[in-house]
Coordinates of C-alpha atoms in Angstrom, one line a residue:
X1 CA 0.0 0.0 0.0
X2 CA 2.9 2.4 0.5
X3 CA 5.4 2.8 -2.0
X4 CA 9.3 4.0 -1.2
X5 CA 8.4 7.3 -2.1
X6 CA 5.9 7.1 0.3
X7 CA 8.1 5.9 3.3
X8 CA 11.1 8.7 2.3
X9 CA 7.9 11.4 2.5
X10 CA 7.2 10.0 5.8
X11 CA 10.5 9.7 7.3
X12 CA 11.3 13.2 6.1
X13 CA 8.6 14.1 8.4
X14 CA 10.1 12.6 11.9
X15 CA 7.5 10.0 11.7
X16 CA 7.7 5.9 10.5
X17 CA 6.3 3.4 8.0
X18 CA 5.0 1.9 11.0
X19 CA 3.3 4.4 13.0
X20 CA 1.1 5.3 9.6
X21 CA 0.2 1.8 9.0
X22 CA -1.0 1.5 12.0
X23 CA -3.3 5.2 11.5
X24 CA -4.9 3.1 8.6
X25 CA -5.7 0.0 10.5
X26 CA -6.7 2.3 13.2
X27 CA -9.5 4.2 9.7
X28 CA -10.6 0.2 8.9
X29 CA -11.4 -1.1 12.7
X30 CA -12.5 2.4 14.6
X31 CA -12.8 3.5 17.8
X32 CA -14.4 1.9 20.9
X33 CA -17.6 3.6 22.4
X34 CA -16.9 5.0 25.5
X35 CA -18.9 2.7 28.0
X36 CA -21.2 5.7 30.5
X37 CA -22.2 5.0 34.1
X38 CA -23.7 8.0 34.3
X39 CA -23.5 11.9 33.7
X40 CA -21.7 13.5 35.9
X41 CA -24.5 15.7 38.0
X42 CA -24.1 17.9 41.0
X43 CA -24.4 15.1 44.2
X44 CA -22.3 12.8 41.8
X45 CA -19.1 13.8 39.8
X46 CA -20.1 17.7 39.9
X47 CA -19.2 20.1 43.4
X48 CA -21.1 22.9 44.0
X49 CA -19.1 25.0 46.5
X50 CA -21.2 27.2 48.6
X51 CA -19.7 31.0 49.1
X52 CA -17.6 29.6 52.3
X53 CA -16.1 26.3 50.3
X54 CA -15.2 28.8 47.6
X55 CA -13.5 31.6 50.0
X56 CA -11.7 27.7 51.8
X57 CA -10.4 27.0 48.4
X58 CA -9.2 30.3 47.0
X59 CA -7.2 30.5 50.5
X60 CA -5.5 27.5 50.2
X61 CA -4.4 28.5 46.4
X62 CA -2.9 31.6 48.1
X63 CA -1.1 29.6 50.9
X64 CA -0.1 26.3 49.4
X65 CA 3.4 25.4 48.5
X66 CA 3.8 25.4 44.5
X67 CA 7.0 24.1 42.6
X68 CA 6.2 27.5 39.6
X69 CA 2.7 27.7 38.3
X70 CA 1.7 28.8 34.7
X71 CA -0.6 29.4 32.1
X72 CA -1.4 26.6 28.8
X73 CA -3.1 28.4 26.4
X74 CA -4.1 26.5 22.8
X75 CA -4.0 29.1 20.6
X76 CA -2.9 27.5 16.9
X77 CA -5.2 28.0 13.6
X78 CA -6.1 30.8 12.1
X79 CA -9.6 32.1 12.9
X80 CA -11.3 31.4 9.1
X81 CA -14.1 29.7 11.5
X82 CA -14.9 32.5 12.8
X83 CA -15.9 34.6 9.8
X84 CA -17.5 31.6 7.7
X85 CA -20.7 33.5 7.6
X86 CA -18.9 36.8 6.6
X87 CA -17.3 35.1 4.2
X88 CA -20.4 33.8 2.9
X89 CA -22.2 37.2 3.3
X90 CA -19.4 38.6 1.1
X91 CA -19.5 36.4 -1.8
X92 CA -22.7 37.3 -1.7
X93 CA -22.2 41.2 -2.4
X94 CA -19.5 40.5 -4.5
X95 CA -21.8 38.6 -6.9
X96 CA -24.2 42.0 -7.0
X97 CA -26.7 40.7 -4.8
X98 CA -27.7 42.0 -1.1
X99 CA -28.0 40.0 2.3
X100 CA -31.0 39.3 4.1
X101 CA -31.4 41.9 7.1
X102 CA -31.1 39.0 10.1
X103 CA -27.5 37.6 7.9
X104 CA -24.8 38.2 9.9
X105 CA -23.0 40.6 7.2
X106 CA -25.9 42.8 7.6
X107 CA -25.3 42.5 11.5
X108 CA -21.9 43.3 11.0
X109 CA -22.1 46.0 8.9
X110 CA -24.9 47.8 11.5
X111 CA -23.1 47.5 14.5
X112 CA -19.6 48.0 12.8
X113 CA -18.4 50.9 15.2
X114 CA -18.9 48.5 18.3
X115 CA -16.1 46.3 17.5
X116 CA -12.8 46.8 19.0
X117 CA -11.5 46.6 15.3
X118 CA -13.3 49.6 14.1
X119 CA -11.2 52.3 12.5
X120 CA -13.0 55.4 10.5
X121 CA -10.6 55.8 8.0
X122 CA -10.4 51.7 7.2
X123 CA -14.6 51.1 7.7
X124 CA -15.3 54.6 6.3
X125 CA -19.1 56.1 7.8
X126 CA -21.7 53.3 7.9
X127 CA -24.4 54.1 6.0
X128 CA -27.5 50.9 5.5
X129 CA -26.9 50.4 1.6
X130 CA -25.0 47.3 0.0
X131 CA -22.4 49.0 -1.1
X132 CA -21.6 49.9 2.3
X133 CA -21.4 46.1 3.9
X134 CA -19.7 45.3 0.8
X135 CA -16.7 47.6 2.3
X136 CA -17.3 46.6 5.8
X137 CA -17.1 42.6 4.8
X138 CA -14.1 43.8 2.2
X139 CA -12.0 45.2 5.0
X140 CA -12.7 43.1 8.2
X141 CA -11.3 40.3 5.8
X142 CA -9.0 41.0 3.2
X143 CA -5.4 41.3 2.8
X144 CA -5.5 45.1 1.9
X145 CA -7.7 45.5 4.8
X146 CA -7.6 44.5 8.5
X147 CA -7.1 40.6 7.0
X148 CA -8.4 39.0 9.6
X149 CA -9.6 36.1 7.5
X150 CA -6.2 34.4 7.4
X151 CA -5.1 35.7 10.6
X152 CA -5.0 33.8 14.1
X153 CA -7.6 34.6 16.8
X154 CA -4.7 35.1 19.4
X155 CA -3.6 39.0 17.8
X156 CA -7.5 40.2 16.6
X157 CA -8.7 43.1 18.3
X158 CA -10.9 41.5 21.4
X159 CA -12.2 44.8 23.3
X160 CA -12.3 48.4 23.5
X161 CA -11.9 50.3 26.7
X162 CA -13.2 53.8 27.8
X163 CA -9.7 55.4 27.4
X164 CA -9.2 53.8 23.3
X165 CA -7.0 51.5 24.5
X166 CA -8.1 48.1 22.7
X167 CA -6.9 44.4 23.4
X168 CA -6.0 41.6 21.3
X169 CA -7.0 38.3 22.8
X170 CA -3.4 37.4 23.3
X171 CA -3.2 40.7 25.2
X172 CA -6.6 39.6 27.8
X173 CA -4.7 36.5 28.5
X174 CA -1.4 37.8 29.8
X175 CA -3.8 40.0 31.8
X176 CA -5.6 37.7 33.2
X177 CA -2.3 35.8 33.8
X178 CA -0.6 38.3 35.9
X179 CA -4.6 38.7 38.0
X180 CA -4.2 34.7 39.5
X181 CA -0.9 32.9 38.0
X182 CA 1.9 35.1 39.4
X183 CA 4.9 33.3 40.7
X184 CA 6.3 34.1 44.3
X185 CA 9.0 36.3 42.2
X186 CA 6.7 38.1 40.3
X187 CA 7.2 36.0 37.2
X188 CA 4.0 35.1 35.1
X189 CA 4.9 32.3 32.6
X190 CA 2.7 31.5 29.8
X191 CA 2.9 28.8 26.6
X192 CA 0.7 29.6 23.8
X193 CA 0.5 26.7 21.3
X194 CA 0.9 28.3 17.6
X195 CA 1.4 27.7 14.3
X196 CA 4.8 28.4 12.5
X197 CA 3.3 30.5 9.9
X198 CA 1.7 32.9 13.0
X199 CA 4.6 33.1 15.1
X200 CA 5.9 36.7 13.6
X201 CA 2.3 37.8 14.1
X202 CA 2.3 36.6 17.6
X203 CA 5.9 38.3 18.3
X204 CA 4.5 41.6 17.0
X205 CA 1.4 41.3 19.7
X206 CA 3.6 40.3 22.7
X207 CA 5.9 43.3 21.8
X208 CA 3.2 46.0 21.7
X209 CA 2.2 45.2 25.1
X210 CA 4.6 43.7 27.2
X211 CA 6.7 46.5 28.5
X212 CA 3.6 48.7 29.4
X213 CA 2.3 45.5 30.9
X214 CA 5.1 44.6 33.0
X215 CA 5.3 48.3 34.1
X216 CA 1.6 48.3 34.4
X217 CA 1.0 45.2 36.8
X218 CA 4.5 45.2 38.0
X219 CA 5.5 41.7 36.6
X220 CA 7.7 40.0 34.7
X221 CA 5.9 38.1 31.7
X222 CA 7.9 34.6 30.6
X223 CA 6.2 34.1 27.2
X224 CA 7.0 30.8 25.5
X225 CA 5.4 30.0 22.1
X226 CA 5.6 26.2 20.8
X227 CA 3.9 24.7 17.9
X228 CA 2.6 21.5 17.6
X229 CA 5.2 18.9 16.3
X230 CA 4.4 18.0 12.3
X231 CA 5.4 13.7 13.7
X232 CA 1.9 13.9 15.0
X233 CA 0.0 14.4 12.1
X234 CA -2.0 11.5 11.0
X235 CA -2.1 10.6 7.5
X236 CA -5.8 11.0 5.7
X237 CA -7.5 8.4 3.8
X238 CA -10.5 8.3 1.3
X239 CA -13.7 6.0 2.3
X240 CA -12.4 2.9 1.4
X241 CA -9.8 3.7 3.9
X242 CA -6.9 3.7 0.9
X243 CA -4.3 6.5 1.7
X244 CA -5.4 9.8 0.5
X245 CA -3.3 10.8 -2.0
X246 CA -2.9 14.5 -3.5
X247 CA -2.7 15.4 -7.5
X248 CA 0.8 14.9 -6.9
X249 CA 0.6 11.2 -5.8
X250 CA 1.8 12.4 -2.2
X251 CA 0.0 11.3 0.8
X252 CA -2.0 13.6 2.6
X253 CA -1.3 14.5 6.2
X254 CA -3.2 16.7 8.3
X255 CA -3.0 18.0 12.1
X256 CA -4.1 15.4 14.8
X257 CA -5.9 17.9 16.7
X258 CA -6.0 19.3 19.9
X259 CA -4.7 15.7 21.4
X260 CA -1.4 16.4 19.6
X261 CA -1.1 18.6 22.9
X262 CA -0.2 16.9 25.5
X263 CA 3.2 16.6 24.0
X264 CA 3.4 20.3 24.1
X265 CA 1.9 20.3 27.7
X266 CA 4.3 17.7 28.9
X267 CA 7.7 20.0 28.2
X268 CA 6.0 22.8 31.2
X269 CA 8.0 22.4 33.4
X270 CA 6.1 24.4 36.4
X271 CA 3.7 22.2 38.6
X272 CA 0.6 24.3 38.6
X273 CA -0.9 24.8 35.0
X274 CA -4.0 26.6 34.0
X275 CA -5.6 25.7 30.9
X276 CA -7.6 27.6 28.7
X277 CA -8.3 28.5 25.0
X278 CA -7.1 31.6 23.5
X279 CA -10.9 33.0 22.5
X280 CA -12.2 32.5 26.2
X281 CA -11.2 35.9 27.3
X282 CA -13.5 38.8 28.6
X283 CA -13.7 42.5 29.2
X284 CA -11.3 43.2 32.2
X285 CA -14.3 44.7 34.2
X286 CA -14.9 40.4 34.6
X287 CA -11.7 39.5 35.6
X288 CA -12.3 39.5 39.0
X289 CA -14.9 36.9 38.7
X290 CA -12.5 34.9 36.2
X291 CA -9.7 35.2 38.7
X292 CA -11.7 34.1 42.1
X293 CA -12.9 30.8 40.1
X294 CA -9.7 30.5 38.8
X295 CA -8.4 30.5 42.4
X296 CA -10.9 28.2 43.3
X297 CA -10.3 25.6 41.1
X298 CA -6.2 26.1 41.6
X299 CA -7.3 25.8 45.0
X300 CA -9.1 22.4 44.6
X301 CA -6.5 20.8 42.8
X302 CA -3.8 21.6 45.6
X303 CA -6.1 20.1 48.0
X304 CA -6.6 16.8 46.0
X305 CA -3.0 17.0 45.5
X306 CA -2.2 16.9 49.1
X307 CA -5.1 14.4 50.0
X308 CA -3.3 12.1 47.5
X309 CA 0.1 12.8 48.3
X310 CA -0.5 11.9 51.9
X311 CA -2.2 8.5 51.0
X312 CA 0.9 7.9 48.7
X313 CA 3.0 8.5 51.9
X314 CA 1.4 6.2 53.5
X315 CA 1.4 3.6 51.2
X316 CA 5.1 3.6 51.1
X317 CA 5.8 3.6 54.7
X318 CA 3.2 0.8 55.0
X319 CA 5.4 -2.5 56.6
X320 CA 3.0 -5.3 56.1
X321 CA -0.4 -4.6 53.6
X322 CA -1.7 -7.8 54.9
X323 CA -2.0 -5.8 58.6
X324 CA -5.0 -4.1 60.3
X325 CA -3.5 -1.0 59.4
X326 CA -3.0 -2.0 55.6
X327 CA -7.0 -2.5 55.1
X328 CA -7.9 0.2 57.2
X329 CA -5.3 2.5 55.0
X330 CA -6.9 0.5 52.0
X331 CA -10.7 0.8 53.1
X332 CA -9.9 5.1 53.3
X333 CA -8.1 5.3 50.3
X334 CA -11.6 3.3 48.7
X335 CA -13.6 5.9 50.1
X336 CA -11.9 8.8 49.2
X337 CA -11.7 7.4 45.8
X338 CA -15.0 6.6 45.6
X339 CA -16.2 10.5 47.1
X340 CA -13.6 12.8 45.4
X341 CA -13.4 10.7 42.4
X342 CA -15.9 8.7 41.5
X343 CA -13.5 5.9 41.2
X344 CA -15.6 2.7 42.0
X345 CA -12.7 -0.1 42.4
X346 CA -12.9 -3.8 41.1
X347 CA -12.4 -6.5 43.8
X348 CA -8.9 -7.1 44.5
X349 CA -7.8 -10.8 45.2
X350 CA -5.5 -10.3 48.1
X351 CA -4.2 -7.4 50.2
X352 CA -0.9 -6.9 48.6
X353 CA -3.0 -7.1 45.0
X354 CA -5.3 -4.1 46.6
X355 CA -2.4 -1.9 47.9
X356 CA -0.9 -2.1 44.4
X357 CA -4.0 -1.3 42.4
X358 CA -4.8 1.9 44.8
X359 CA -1.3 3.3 44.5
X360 CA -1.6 3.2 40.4
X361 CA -4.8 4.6 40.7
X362 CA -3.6 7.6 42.5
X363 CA 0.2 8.0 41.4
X364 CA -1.4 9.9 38.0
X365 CA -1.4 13.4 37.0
X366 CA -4.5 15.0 38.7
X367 CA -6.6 18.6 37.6
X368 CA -9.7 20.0 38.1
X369 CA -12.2 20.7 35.3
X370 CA -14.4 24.1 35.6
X371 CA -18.4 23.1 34.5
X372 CA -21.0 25.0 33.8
X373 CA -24.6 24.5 33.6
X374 CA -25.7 23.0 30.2
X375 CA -26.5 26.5 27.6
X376 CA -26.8 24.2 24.7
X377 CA -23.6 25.7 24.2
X378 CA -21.4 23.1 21.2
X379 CA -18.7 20.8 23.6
X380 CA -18.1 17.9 25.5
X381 CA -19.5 17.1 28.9
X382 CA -19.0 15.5 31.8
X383 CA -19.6 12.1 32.6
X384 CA -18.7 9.2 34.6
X385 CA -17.3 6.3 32.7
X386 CA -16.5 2.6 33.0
X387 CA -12.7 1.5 32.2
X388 CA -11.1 -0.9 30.6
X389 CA -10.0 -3.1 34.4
X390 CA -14.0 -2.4 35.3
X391 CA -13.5 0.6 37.6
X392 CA -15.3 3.9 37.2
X393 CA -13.7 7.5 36.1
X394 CA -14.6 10.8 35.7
X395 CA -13.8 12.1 31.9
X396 CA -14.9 14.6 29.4
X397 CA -16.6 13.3 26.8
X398 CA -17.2 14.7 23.2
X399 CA -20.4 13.5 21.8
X400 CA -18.7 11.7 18.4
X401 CA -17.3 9.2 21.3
X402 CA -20.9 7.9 22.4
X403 CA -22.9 5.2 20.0
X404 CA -25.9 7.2 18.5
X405 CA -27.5 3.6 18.2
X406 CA -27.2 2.9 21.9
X407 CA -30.8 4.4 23.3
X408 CA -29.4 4.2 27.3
X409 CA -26.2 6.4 26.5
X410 CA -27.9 9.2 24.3
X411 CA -30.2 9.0 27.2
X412 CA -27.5 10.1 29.7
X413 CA -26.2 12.5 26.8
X414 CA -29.2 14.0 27.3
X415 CA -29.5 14.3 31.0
X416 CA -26.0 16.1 30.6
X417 CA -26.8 19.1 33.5
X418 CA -23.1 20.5 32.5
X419 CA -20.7 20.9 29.4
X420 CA -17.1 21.3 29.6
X421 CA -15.8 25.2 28.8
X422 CA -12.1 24.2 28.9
X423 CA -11.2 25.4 32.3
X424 CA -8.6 23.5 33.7
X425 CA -6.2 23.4 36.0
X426 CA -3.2 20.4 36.1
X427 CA -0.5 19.0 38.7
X428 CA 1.9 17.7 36.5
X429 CA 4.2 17.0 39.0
X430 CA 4.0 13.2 41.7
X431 CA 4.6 13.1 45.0
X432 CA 8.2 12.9 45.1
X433 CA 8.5 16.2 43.3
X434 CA 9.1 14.2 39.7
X435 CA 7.7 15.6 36.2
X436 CA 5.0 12.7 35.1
X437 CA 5.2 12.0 31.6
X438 CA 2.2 12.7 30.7
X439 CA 2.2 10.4 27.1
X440 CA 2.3 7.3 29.3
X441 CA -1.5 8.4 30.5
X442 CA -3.0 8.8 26.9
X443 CA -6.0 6.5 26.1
X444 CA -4.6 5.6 22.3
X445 CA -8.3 3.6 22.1
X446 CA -9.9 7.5 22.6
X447 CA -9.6 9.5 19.1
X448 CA -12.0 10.1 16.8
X449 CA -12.9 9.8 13.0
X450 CA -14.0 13.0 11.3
X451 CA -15.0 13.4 7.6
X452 CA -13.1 16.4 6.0
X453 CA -12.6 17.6 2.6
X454 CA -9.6 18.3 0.4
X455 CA -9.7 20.4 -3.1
X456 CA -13.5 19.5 -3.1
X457 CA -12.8 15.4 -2.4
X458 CA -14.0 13.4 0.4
X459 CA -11.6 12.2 2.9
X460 CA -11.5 10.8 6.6
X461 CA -9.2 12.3 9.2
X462 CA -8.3 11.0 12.0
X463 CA -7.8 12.9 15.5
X464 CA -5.4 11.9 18.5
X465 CA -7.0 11.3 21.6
X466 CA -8.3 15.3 22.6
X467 CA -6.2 16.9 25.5
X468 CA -8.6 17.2 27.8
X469 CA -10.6 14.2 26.8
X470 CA -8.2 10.6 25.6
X471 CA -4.9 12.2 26.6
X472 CA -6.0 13.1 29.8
X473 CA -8.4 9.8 30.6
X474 CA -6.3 8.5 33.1
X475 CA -5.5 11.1 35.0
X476 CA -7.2 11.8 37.9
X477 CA -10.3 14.0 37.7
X478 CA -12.7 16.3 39.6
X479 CA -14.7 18.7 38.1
X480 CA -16.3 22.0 39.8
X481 CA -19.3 23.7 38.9
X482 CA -18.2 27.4 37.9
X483 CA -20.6 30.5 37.1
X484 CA -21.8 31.4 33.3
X485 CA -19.6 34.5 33.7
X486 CA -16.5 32.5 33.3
X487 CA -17.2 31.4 30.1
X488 CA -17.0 33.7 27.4
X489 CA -15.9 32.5 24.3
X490 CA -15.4 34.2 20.5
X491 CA -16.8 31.4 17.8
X492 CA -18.2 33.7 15.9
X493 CA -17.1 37.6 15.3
X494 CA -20.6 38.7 16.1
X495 CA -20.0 37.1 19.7
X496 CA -17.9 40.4 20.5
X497 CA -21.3 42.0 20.7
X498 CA -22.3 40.0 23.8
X499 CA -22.3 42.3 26.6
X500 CA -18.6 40.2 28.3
X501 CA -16.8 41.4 25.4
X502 CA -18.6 45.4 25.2
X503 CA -17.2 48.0 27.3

């Protein structure tokens, strides 16, 4: 199936014959359901803090010992997504024909001095006439305009503030970073994970604000860019799962998706990592909502993270599992397990079995996962699963990983209460003060199948386990209901008109 060509294409890009026949067996035999318990409600895999278990949690953030904490924001693609309907709109005017008043051009076009991106002598004076959202469409997206069309989401202008001022999304986030992820020396690290062809434009964004930034908030910002590694893309086939091949003859390989990741996430260094996607940013008059929940959740995570460091301590100074004190340590860890984690355990055969299966179920990379109550918002949700040795887990699931044909599972797809807005926050490091490594804790049986398109031909594309879904499925999870506030994301450029991104 592949030719020499074909193997000296794939070597050349850091990858092996082997690793892409085994992406095309992976196209021909698919991916597993995932097998649901339940959702994860509040009472069962969701908290609810009240006011005083927020304030306990935010304190413990600000008192805990950290080994460096930072900030993991996915910020790679250009954002072409969010001006499909512009686009559409514009071809539309360009062919001589108007748009409907409820299109989103038209939208646009009437609101145009609202955005942050507005400029008089680019936009011109609105007027309600085609010609007029034929300019506005024109120079929100092409080259000789603002060309925002091709650009990354990271460096558009986000907001507006009362003095002029406006801020790129890149910009919010090194904000918001200095608010609740400052380092005891007054350093605020932060990885953004771009593409090559945007790392200029992200240069030029960090240098227009950083000096005035640092002087600003009186920090010093460590701003690392990485881009995901071109070994991870996955090769494409057609739909009789034969390698896709180009006009060329070349095979076709595409970007594995967000799970590609966790190999970026796994060179941080720092313990403590907040994660977050580059167009869930707000007007600053919300960042001290952002920042308390942010707390709360860093908070949370420390205090799991100390919980299981202590049971680990105690495992390893146990003499004799077999003892009184080995089940009543064992018969605890259950519990917890069982309260914090919805972690159900399998029967273990004998004591020494038991100890062993309880220390590899909590010697993992931990983090707590911000929810919020179910919008009807596009995501993944939470949900309480079954694994492969029979025990039970919390995990995000995306809705591509749960048989349409099974009526019990879209059931509890359904009863979702919550849906996952990408809020996380990580302890990379174990108990001993070691870096996990992070690829060992990747469910490989977790990706996904997509159908995509290339030059107008059909192809199927296949997607690494997501980051915070199949790389992260054995980790160890908790999630945290967090307010509607928090969330504020940018799919679409009319979104900028909801009242978190005005002025």
């Amino acid at each position: 199936m592949l030719t020499q060509k074909d193997i000296e294409q794939i070597e050349s890009r850091g990858t092996s014959r082997e690793s892409v026949e085994s992406q095309i067996e992976r196209f021909k035999k698919g991916f597993p359901w995932m097998k649901i318990a339940a959702p994860a409600t509040p009472g069962r895999g969701i908290l609810v803090l009240d006011e005083a278990q927020q304030d306990e949690a935010a304190a413990y953030c600000d008192t805990a010992r950290i080994e460096g904490k930072s900030k993991f924001v996915p910020a790679s693609g250009a954002a072409s997504r969010m001006f499909k309907d512009i686009f559409a709109g514009l071809a539309v005017l360009e062919s001589g024909e108007d748009v409907a008043k409820d299109s989103p051009v038209y939208r646009l076009a009437s609101s145009i001095r609202k955005f942050a991106f507005w400029d008089e002598d680019l936009f011109g004076t609105p007027e309600d006439t085609r010609e007029y959202r034929l300019k506005a469409a024109s120079a929100l997206l092409k080259p000789e305009g603002l060309g925002y069309g091709s650009k990354p989401k990271g460096v558009l202008k986000f907001h507006r503030y009362a003095d002029g001022r406006t801020r790129t999304a890149f910009a919010e986030h090194l904000v918001e970073g200095q608010e609740y992820m400052r380092n005891s020396d007054g350093s605020v690290n932060l990885t953004f994970t771009i593409s090559p062809e945007h790392r200029e434009l992200f240069e030029e964004a960090l240098g227009a604000v950083k000096e005035d930034f640092e002087k600003e908030y009186g920090v010093r910002y460590n701003i690392s860019f990485t881009c995901q590694d071109k070994a991870t893309d996955t090769v494409a086939v057609d739909n009789d799962n034969n390698p896709f091949r180009k006009d060329d003859g070349s095979l076709l390989f595409r970007p594995a998706g967000h799970g590609a990741l966790i190999y970026n996430l796994d060179k941080v260094d720092d313990e403590l990592v907040s994660i977050k996607n580059i167009d869930n940013v707000a007007n600053e008059r919300l960042l001290g909502i952002t920042a308390k929940f942010k707390k709360v959740l860093m908070g949370k995570c420390l205090q799991l993270r100390d919980s299981i460091f202590s049971f680990l301590s105690q495992i390893d100074s146990l003499e004799d599992p077999a003892s009184e004190e080995g089940a009543d340590l064992c018969s605890r860890i259950e519990e917890f397990l069982d309260r914090e984690l919805c972690i159900t355990m399998p029967e273990a055969g004998d004591p020494v079995e038991r100890i062993a299966l309880l220390r590899d179920k909590l010697d993992r990379p931990m983090r707590v996962c911000g929810m919020v109550r179910n919008q009807g918002e596009p995501g993944g949700g939470p949900f309480i699963v079954i694994g492969k040795d029979g025990s039970t887990n919390l995990q995000i699931l995306e809705s591509v990983q749960i048989n349409p044909d099974d009526p019990e599972a879209v059931g509890m797809l359904k009863n979702a209460t919550h849906f996952n807005p990408v809020d996380i926050v990580c302890c990379l490091h174990d108990y001993k003060g070691n870096k996990f490594n992070l690829t060992d804790h990747v469910d490989e049986e977790a990706g996904f199948i997509s159908s995509k398109s290339f030059q107008g031909r059909e192809l199927k594309a296949l997607e690494l386990p997501g980051l915070w879904n199949g790389a992260m499925s054995d980790w160890n999870t908790q999630f945290v209901e967090v307010p509607l506030e928090t969330f504020n994301p940018v799919k679409v450029v009319l979104d900028l008109l909801r009242p978190a991104h005005q002025g």
